[in-house]
Structures are given as C-alpha cells and as structure tokens.
Short mmCIF file of N, CA and C in Angstrom, two decimals:
data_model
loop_
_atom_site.label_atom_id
_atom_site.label_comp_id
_atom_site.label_asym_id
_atom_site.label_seq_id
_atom_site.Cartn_x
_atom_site.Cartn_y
_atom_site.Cartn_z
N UNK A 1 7.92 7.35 29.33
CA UNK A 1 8.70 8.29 28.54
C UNK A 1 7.83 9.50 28.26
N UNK A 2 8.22 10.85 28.26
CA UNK A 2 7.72 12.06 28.01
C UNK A 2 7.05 11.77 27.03
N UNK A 3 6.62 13.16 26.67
CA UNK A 3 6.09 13.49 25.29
C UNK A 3 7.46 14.22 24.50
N UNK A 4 8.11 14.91 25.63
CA UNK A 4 9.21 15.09 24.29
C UNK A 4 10.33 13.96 23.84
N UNK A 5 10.43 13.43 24.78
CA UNK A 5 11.65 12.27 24.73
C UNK A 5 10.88 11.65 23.41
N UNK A 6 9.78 11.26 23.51
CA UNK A 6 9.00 10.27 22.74
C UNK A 6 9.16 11.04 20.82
N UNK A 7 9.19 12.00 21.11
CA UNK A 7 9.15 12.70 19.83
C UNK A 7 10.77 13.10 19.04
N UNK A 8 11.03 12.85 20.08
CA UNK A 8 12.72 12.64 19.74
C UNK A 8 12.93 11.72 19.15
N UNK A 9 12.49 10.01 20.24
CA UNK A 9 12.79 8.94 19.79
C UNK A 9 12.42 8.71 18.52
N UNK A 10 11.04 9.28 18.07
CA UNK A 10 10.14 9.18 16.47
C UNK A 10 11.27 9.91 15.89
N UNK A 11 11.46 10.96 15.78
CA UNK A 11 12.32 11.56 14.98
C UNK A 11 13.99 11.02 14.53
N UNK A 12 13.96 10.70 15.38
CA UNK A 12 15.37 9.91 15.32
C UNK A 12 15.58 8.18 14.53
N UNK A 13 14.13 7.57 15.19
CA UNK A 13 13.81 6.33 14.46
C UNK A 13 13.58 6.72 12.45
N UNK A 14 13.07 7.59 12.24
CA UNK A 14 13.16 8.53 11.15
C UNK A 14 13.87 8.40 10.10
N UNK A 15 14.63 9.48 11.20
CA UNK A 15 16.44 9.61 10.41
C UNK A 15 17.13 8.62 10.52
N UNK A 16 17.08 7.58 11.12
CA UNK A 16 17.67 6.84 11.17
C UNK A 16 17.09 5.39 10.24
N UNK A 17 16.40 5.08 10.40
CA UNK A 17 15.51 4.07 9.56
C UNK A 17 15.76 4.65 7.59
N UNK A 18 14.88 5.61 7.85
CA UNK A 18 14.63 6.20 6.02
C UNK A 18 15.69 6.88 5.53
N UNK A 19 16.32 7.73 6.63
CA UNK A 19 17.32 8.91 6.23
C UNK A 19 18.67 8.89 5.70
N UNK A 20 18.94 6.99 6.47
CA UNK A 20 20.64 6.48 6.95
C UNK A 20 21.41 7.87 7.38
N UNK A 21 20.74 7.82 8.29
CA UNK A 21 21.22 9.48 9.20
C UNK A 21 22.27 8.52 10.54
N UNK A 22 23.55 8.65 10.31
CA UNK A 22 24.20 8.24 11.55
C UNK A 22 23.78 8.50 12.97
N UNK A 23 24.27 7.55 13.86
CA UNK A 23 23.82 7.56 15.01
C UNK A 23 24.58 9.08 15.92
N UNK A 24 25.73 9.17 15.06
CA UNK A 24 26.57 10.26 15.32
C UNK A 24 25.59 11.77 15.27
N UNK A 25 25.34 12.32 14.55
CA UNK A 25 24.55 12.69 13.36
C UNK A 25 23.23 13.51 13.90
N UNK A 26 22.51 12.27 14.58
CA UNK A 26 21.03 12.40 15.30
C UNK A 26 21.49 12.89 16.47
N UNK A 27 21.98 11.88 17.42
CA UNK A 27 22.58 12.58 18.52
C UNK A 27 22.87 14.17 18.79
N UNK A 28 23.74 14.51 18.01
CA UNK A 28 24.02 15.81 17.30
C UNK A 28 22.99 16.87 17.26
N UNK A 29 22.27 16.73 16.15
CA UNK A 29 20.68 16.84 16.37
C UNK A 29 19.67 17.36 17.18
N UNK A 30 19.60 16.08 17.68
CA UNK A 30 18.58 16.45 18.49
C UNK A 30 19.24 16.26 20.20
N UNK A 31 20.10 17.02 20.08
CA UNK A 31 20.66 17.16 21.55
C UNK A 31 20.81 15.88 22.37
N UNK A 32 21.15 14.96 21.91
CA UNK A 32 21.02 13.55 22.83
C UNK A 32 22.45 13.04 23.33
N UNK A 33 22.54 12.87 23.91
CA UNK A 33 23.94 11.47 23.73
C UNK A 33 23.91 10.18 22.75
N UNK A 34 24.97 9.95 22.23
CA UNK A 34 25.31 8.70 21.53
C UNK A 34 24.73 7.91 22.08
N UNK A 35 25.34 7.19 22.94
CA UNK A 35 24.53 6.38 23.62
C UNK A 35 23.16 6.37 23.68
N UNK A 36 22.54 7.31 24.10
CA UNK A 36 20.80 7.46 23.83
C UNK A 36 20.30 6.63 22.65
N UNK A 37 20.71 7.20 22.02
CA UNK A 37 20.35 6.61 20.25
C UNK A 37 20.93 5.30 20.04
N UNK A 38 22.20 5.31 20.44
CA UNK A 38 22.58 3.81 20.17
C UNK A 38 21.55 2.67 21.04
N UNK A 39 21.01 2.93 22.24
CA UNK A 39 20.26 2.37 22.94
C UNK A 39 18.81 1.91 22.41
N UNK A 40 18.26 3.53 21.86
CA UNK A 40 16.89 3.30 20.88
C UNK A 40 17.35 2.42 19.63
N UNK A 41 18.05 2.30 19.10
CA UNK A 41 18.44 1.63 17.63
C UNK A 41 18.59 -0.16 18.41
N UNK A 42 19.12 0.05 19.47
CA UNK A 42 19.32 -1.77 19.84
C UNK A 42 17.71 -1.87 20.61
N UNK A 43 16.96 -1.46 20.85
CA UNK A 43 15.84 -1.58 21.79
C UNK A 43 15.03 -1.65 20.59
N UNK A 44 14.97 -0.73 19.73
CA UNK A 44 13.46 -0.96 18.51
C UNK A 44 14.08 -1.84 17.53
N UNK A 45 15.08 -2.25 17.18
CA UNK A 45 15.98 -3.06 16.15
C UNK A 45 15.38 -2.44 14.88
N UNK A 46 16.28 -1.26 14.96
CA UNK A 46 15.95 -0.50 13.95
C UNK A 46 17.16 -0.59 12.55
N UNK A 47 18.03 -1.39 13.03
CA UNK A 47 18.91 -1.92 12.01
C UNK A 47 17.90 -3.08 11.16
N UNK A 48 17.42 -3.63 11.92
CA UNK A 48 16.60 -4.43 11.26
C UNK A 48 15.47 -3.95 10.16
N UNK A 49 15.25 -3.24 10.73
CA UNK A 49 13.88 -2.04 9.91
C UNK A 49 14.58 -1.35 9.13
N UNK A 50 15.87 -1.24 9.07
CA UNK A 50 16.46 0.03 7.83
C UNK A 50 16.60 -1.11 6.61
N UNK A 51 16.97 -2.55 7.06
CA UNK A 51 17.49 -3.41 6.05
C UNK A 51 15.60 -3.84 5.42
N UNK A 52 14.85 -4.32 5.81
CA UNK A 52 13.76 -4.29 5.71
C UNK A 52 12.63 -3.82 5.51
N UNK A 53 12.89 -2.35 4.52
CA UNK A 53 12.39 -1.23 4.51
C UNK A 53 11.71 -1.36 2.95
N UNK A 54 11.21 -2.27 2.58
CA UNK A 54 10.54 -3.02 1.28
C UNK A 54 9.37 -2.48 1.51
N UNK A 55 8.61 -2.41 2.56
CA UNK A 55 7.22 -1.29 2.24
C UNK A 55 7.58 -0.03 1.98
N UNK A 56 7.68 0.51 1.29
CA UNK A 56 7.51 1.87 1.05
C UNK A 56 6.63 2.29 0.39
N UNK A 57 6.62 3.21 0.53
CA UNK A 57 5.21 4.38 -0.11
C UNK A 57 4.91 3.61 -1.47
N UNK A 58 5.84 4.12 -1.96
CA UNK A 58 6.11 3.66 -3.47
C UNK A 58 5.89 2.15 -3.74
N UNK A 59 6.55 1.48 -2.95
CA UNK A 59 6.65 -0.25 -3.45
C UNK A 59 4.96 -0.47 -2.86
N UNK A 60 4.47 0.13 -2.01
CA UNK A 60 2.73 0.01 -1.75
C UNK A 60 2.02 0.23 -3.24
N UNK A 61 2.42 1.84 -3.55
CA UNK A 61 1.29 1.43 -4.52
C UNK A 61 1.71 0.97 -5.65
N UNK A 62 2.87 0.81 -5.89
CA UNK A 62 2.97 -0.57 -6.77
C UNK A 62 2.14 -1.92 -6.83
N UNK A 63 2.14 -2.36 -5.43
CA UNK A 63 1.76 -3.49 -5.12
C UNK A 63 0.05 -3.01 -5.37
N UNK A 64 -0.34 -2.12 -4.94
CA UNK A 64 -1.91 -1.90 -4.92
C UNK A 64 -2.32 -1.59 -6.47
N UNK A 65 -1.73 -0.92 -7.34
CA UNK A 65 -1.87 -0.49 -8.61
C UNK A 65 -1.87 -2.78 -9.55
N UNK A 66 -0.95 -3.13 -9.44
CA UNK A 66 -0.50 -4.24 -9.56
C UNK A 66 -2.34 -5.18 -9.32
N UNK A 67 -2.44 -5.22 -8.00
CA UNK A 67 -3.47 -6.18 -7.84
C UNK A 67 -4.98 -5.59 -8.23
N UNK A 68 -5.18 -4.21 -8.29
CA UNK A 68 -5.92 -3.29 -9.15
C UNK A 68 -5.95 -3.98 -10.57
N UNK A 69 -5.15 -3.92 -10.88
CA UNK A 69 -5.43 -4.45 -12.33
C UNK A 69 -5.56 -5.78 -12.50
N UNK A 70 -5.06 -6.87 -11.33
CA UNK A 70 -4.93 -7.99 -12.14
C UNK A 70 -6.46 -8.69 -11.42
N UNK A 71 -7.47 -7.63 -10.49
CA UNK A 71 -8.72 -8.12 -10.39
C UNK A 71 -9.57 -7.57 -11.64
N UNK A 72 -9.25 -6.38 -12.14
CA UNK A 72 -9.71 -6.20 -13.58
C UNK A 72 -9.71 -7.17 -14.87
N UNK A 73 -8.60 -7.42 -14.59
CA UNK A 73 -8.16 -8.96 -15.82
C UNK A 73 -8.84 -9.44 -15.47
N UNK A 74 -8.84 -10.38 -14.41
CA UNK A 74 -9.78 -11.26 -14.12
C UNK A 74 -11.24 -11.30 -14.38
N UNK A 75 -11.81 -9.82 -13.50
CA UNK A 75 -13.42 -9.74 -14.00
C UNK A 75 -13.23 -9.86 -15.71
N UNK A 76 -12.65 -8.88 -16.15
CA UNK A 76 -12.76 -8.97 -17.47
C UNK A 76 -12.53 -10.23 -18.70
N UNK A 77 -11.48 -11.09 -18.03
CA UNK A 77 -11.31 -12.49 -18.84
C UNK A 77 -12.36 -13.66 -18.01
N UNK A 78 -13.34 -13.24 -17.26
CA UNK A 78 -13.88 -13.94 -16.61
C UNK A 78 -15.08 -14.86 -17.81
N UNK A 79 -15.27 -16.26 -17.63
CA UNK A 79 -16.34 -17.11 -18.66
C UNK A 79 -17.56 -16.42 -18.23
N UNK A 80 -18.51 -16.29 -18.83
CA UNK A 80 -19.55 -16.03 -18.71
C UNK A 80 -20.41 -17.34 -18.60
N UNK A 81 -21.21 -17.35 -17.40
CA UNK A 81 -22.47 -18.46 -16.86
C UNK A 81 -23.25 -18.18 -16.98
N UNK A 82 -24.76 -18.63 -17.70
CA UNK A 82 -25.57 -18.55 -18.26
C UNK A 82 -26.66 -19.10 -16.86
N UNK A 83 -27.62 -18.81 -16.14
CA UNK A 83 -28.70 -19.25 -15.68
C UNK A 83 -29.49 -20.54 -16.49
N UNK A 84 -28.92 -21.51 -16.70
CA UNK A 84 -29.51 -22.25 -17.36
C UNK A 84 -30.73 -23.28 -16.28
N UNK A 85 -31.79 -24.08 -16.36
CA UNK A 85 -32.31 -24.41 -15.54
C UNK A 85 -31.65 -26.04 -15.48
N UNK A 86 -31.31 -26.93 -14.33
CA UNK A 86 -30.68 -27.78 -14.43
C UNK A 86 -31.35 -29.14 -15.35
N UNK A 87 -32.49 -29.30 -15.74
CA UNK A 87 -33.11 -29.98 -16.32
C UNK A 87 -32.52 -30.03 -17.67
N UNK A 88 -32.76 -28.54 -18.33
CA UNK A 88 -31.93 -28.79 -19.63
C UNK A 88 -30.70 -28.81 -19.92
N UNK A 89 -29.64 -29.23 -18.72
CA UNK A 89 -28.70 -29.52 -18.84
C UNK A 89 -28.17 -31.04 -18.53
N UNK A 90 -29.81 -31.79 -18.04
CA UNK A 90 -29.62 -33.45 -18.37
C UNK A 90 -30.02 -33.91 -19.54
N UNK A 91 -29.89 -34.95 -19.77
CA UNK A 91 -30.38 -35.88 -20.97
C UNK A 91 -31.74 -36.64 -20.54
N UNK A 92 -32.56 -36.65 -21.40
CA UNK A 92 -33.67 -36.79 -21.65
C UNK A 92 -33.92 -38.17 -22.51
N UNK A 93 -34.98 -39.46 -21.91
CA UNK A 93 -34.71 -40.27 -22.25
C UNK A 93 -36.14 -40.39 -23.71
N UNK A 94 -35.43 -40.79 -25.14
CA UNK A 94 -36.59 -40.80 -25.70
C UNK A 94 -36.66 -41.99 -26.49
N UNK A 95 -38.03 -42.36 -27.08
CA UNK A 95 -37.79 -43.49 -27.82
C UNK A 95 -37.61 -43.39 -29.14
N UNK A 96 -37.56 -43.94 -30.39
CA UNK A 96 -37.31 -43.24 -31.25
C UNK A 96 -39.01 -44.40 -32.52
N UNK A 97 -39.19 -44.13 -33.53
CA UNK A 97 -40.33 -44.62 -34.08
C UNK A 97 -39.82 -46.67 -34.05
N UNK A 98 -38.66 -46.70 -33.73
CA UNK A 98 -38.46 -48.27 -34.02
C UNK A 98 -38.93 -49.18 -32.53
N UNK A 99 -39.01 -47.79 -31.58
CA UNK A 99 -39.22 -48.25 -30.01
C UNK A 99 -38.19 -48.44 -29.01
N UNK A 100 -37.08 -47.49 -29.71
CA UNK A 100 -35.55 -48.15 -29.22
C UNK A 100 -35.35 -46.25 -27.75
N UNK A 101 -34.83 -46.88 -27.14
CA UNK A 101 -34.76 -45.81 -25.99
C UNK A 101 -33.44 -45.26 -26.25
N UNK A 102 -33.25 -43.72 -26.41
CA UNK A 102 -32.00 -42.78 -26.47
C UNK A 102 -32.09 -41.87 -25.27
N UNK A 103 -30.42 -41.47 -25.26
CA UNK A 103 -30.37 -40.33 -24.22
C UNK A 103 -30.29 -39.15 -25.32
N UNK A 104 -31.19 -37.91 -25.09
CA UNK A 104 -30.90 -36.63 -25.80
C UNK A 104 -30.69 -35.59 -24.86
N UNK A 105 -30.21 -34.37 -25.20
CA UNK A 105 -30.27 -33.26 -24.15
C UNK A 105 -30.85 -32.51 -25.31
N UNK A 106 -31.77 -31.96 -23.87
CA UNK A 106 -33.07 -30.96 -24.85
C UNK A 106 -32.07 -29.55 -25.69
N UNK A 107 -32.51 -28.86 -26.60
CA UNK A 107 -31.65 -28.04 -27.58
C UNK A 107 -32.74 -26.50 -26.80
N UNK A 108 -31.36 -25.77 -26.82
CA UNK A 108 -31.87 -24.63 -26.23
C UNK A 108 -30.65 -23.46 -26.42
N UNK A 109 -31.00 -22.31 -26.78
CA UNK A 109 -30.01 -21.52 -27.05
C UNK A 109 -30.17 -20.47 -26.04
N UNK A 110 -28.52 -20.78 -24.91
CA UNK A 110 -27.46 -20.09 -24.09
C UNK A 110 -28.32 -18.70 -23.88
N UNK A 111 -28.45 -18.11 -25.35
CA UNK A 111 -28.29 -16.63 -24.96
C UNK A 111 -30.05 -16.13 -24.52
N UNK A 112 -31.54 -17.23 -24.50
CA UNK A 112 -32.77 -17.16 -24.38
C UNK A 112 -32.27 -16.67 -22.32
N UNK A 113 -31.12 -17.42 -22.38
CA UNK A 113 -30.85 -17.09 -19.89
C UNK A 113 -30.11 -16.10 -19.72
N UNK A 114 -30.73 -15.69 -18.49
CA UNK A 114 -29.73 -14.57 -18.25
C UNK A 114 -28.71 -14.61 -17.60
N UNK A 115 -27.82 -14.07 -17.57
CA UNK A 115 -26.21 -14.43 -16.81
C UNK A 115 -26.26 -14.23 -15.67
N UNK A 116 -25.57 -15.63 -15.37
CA UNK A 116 -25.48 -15.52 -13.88
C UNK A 116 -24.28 -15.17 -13.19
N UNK A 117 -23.07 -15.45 -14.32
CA UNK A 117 -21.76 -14.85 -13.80
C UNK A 117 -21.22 -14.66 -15.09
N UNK A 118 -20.55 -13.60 -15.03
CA UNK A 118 -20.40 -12.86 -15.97
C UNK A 118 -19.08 -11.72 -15.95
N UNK A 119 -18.65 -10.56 -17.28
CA UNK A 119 -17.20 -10.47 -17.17
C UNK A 119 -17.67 -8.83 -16.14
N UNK A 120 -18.61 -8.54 -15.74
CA UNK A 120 -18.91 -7.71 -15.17
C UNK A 120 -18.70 -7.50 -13.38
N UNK A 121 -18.19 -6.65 -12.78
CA UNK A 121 -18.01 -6.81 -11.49
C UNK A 121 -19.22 -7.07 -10.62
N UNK A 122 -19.22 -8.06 -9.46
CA UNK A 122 -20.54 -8.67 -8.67
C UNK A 122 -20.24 -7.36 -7.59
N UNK A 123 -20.70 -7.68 -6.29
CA UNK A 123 -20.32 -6.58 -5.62
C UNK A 123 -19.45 -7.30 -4.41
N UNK A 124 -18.92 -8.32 -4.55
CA UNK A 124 -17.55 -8.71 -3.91
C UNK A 124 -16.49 -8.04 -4.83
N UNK A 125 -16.53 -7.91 -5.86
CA UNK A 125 -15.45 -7.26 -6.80
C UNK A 125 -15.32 -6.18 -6.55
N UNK A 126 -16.94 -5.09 -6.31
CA UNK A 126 -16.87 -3.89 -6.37
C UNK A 126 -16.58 -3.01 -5.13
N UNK A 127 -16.39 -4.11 -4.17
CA UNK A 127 -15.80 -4.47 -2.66
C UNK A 127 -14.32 -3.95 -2.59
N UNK A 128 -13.69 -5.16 -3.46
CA UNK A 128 -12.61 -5.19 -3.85
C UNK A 128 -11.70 -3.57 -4.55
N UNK A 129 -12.02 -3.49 -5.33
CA UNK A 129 -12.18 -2.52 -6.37
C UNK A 129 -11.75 -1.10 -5.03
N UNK A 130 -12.94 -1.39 -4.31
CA UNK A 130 -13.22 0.72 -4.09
C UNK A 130 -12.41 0.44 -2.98
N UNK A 131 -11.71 -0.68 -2.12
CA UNK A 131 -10.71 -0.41 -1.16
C UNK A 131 -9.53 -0.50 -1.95
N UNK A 132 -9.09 -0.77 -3.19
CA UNK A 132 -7.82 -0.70 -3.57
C UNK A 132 -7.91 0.51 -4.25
N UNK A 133 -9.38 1.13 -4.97
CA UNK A 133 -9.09 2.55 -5.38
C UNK A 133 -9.21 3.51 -3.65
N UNK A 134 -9.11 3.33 -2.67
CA UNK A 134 -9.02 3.95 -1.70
C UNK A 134 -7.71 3.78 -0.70
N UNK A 135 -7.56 2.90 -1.02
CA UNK A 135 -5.65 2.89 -0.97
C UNK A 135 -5.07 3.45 -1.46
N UNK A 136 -4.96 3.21 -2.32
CA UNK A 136 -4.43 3.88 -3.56
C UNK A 136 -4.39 5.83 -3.46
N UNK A 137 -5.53 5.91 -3.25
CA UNK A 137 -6.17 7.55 -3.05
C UNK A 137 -4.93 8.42 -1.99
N UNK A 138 -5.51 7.32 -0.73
CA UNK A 138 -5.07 7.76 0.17
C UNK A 138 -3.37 7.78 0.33
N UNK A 139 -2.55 7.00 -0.44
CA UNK A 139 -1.49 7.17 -0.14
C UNK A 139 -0.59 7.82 -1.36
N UNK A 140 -2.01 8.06 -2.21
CA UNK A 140 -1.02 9.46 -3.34
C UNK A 140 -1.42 10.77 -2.59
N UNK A 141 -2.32 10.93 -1.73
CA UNK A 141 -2.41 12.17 -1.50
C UNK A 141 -2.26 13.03 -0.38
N UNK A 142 -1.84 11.30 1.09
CA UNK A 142 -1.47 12.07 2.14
C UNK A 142 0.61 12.01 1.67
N UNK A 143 0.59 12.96 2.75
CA UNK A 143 2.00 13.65 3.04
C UNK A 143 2.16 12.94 4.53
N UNK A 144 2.98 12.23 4.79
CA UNK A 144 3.59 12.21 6.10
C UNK A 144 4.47 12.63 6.54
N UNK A 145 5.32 11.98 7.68
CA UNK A 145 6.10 12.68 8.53
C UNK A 145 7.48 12.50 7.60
N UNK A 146 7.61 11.30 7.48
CA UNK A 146 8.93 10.78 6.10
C UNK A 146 8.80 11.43 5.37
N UNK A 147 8.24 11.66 4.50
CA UNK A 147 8.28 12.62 3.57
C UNK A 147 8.31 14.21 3.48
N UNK A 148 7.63 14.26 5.00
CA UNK A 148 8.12 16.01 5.44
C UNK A 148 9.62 16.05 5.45
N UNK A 149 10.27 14.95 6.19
CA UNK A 149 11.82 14.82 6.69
C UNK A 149 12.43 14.66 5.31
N UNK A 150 12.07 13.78 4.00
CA UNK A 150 12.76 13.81 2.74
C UNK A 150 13.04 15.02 1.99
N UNK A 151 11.82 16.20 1.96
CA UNK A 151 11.75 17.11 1.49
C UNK A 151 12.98 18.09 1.84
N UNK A 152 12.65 18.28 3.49
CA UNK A 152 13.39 18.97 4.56
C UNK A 152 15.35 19.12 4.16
N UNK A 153 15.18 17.25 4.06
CA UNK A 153 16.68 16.45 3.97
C UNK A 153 17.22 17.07 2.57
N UNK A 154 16.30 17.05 1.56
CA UNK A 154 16.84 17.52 0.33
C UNK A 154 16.87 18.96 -0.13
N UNK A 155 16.12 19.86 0.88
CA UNK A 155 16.56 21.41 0.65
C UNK A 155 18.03 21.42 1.49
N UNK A 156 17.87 20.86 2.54
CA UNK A 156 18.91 21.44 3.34
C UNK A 156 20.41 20.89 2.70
N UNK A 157 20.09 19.72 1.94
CA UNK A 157 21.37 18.90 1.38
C UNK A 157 21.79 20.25 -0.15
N UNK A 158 20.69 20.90 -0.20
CA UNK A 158 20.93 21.91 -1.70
C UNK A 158 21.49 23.06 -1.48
N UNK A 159 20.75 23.63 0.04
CA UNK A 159 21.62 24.63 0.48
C UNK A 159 23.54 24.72 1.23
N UNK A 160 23.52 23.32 1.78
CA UNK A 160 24.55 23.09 2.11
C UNK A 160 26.12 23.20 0.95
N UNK A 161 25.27 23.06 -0.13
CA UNK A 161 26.37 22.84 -1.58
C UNK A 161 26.26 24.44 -2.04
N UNK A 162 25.61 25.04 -1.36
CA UNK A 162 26.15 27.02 -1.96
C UNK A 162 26.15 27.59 -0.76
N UNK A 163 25.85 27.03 0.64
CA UNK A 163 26.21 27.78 2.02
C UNK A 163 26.42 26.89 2.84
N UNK A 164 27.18 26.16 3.68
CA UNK A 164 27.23 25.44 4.54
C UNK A 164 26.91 26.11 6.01
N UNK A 165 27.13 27.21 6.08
CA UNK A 165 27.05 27.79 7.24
C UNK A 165 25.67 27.82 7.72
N UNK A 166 25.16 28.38 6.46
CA UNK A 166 23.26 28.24 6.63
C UNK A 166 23.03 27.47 6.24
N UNK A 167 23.39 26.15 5.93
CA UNK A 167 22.72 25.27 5.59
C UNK A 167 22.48 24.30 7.66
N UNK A 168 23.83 24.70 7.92
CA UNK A 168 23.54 24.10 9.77
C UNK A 168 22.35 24.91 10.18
N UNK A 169 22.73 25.89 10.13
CA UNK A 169 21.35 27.01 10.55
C UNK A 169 20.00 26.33 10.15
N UNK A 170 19.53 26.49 9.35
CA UNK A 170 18.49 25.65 8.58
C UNK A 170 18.14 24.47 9.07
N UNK A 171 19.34 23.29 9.23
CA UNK A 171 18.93 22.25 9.75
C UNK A 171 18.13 22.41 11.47
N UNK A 172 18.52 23.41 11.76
CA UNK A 172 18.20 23.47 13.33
C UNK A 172 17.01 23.74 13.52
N UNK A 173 16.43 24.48 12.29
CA UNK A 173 15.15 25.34 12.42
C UNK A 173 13.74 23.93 11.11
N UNK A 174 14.55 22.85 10.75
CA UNK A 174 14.01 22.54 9.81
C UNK A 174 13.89 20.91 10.78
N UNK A 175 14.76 21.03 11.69
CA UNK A 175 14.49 20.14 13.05
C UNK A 175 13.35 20.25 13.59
N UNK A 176 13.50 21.80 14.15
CA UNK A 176 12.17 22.23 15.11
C UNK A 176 11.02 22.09 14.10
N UNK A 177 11.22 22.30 13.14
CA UNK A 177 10.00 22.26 12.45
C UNK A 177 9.25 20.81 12.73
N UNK A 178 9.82 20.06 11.93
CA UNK A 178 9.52 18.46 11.87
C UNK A 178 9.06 17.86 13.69
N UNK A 179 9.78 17.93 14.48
CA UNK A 179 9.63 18.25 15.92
C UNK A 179 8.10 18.56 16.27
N UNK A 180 7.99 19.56 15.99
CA UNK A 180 6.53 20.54 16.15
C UNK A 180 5.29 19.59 15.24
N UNK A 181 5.69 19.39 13.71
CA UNK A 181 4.66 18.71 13.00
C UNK A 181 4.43 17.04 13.81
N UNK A 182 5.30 16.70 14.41
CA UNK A 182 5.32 15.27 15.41
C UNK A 182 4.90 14.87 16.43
N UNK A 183 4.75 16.63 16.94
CA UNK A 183 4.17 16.33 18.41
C UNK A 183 2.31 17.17 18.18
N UNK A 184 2.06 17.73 17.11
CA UNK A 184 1.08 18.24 17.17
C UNK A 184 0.01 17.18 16.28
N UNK A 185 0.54 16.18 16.07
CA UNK A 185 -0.35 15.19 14.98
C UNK A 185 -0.32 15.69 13.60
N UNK A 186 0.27 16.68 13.05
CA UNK A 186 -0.07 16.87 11.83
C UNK A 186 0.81 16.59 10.86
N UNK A 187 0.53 16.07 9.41
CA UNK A 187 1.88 15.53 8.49
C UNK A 187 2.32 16.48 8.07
#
C-alpha cells in the first residue's frame, strides 16, 4: 500500500474509531469509495476497536495517577524493619540463683538499629515512581493525531452552526491539514 493510501487508511481508521464518523462520511472525505472503507473497517475490525475504546488518553492517566498514589500509600503505610541482629531476636538460655534453666530474649531497644525497611522509597519504588511520573508527563503534554482531529472536529462542528457553507470549505482544508500532519510524522 502507498504512502498515500496508507495515510488515508490512518485517517479514516481515526474518524472512524474516535470520531463515529460514518463510513458514508469518510468516504466522502477523503475521496474514496464506500466500499474502500467498508473493506478497511472489516479488515482492521475497527467496529471492534470503536466498542473497545476504554484506553483513552484520559482513562490512561486515570489509571496512572490511580497507581501513582496507591504506591505512595503503600511506601507511606509501609511497617518499618529495624536491622536487628538475629541473635537478639532468639531466646537465651539462663539459669536463675536456684539453678533452674529459663528461656529469656536479651532486652534491647528497636530504635539503638538502623532501618532496614522503612516508610521511605528504596530505589525499586523510586523505579516505580519516575516511570509513572513519566507517563504521566508524557501524555499530559504530547498532542497527537486524535486530538489534532478532536480539535479540528469541534471548530468545524462550531462553524457549521453560523455557516454551513464554510464550514464544508473548512472541512476540506482542515482534512488536508490533518493529512499533511500524518504523513510528515508530526502531532
């Protein structure tokens, strides 16, 4: 498949997936036949992907904001473990002045060791941590192609309600646009 066909098909998978842009619609569009599109929609099962469309931008960083915090809880409600040496954590056998043999555990206060686990992040946490604050980053601050097309979809849906005439106009030129940002790599 071309490079333009191919950028069609993206564009169309698009509108069609995020947009609920009819098959009518796209065709229209982007100069295709019905059929064309009806063909790409049964070949990528993109009915399937419109019903299944639970990742989104949004429901991501939900989910990333979500497990962000609940490794915070965690470090933070985490018990604190003391380095204790294992000796003084057996019993110790002693006799007592009558000659009689006891078990004792030697007396020692917790806070003389230093922590060995603790409510502080280790650096598996801090692992953790800087790829969900880098998720996170990255998907508040890139712009993609969906979201070029949402923007696009919602001027042209604003102009259409005080010009319809230019609002077709617009769509044609707000096509090529999206078109151009698709085939040149850029969001």
């Amino acid at each position: 498949m071309g490079t333009r066909k191919q950028v069609e098909k993206d564009l169309a998978k698009v509108l069609f997936v995020n947009d609920n842009v009819s098959q009518k619609e796209i065709a229209e569009r982007l100069k295709v036949t019905e059929k064309t599109v009806g063909k790409w929609v049964k070949e990528g099962d993109w009915e399937k992907l419109k019903i299944s469309l639970l990742v989104t931008k949004d429901k991501q960083l939900t989910n990333l904001y979500h497990q962000l915090a609940n490794a915070t809880e965690e470090i933070r409600t985490r018990p604190i473990v003391r380095d204790i040496p294992n000796f003084m954590l057996k019993p110790v056998k002693l006799k007592d002045s009558s000659g009689d043999e006891k078990l004792e555990y030697p007396k020692f206060d917790p806070e003389d060791y230093p922590i060995l686990i603790g409510n502080f992040p280790n650096s598996k946490d801090t692992d953790i941590i800087s790829k969900l604050t880098t998720a996170i980053k990255r998907l508040e601050t890139e712009t993609n192609i969906g979201e070029t097309i949402s923007v696009v979809k919602s001027l042209i849906m604003f102009i259409r309600l005080i010009d319809p005439k230019f609002a077709n106009q617009l769509t044609t030129y707000c096509d090529a646009f999206v078109k151009e940002k698709m085939n040149d790599g850029t969001k």
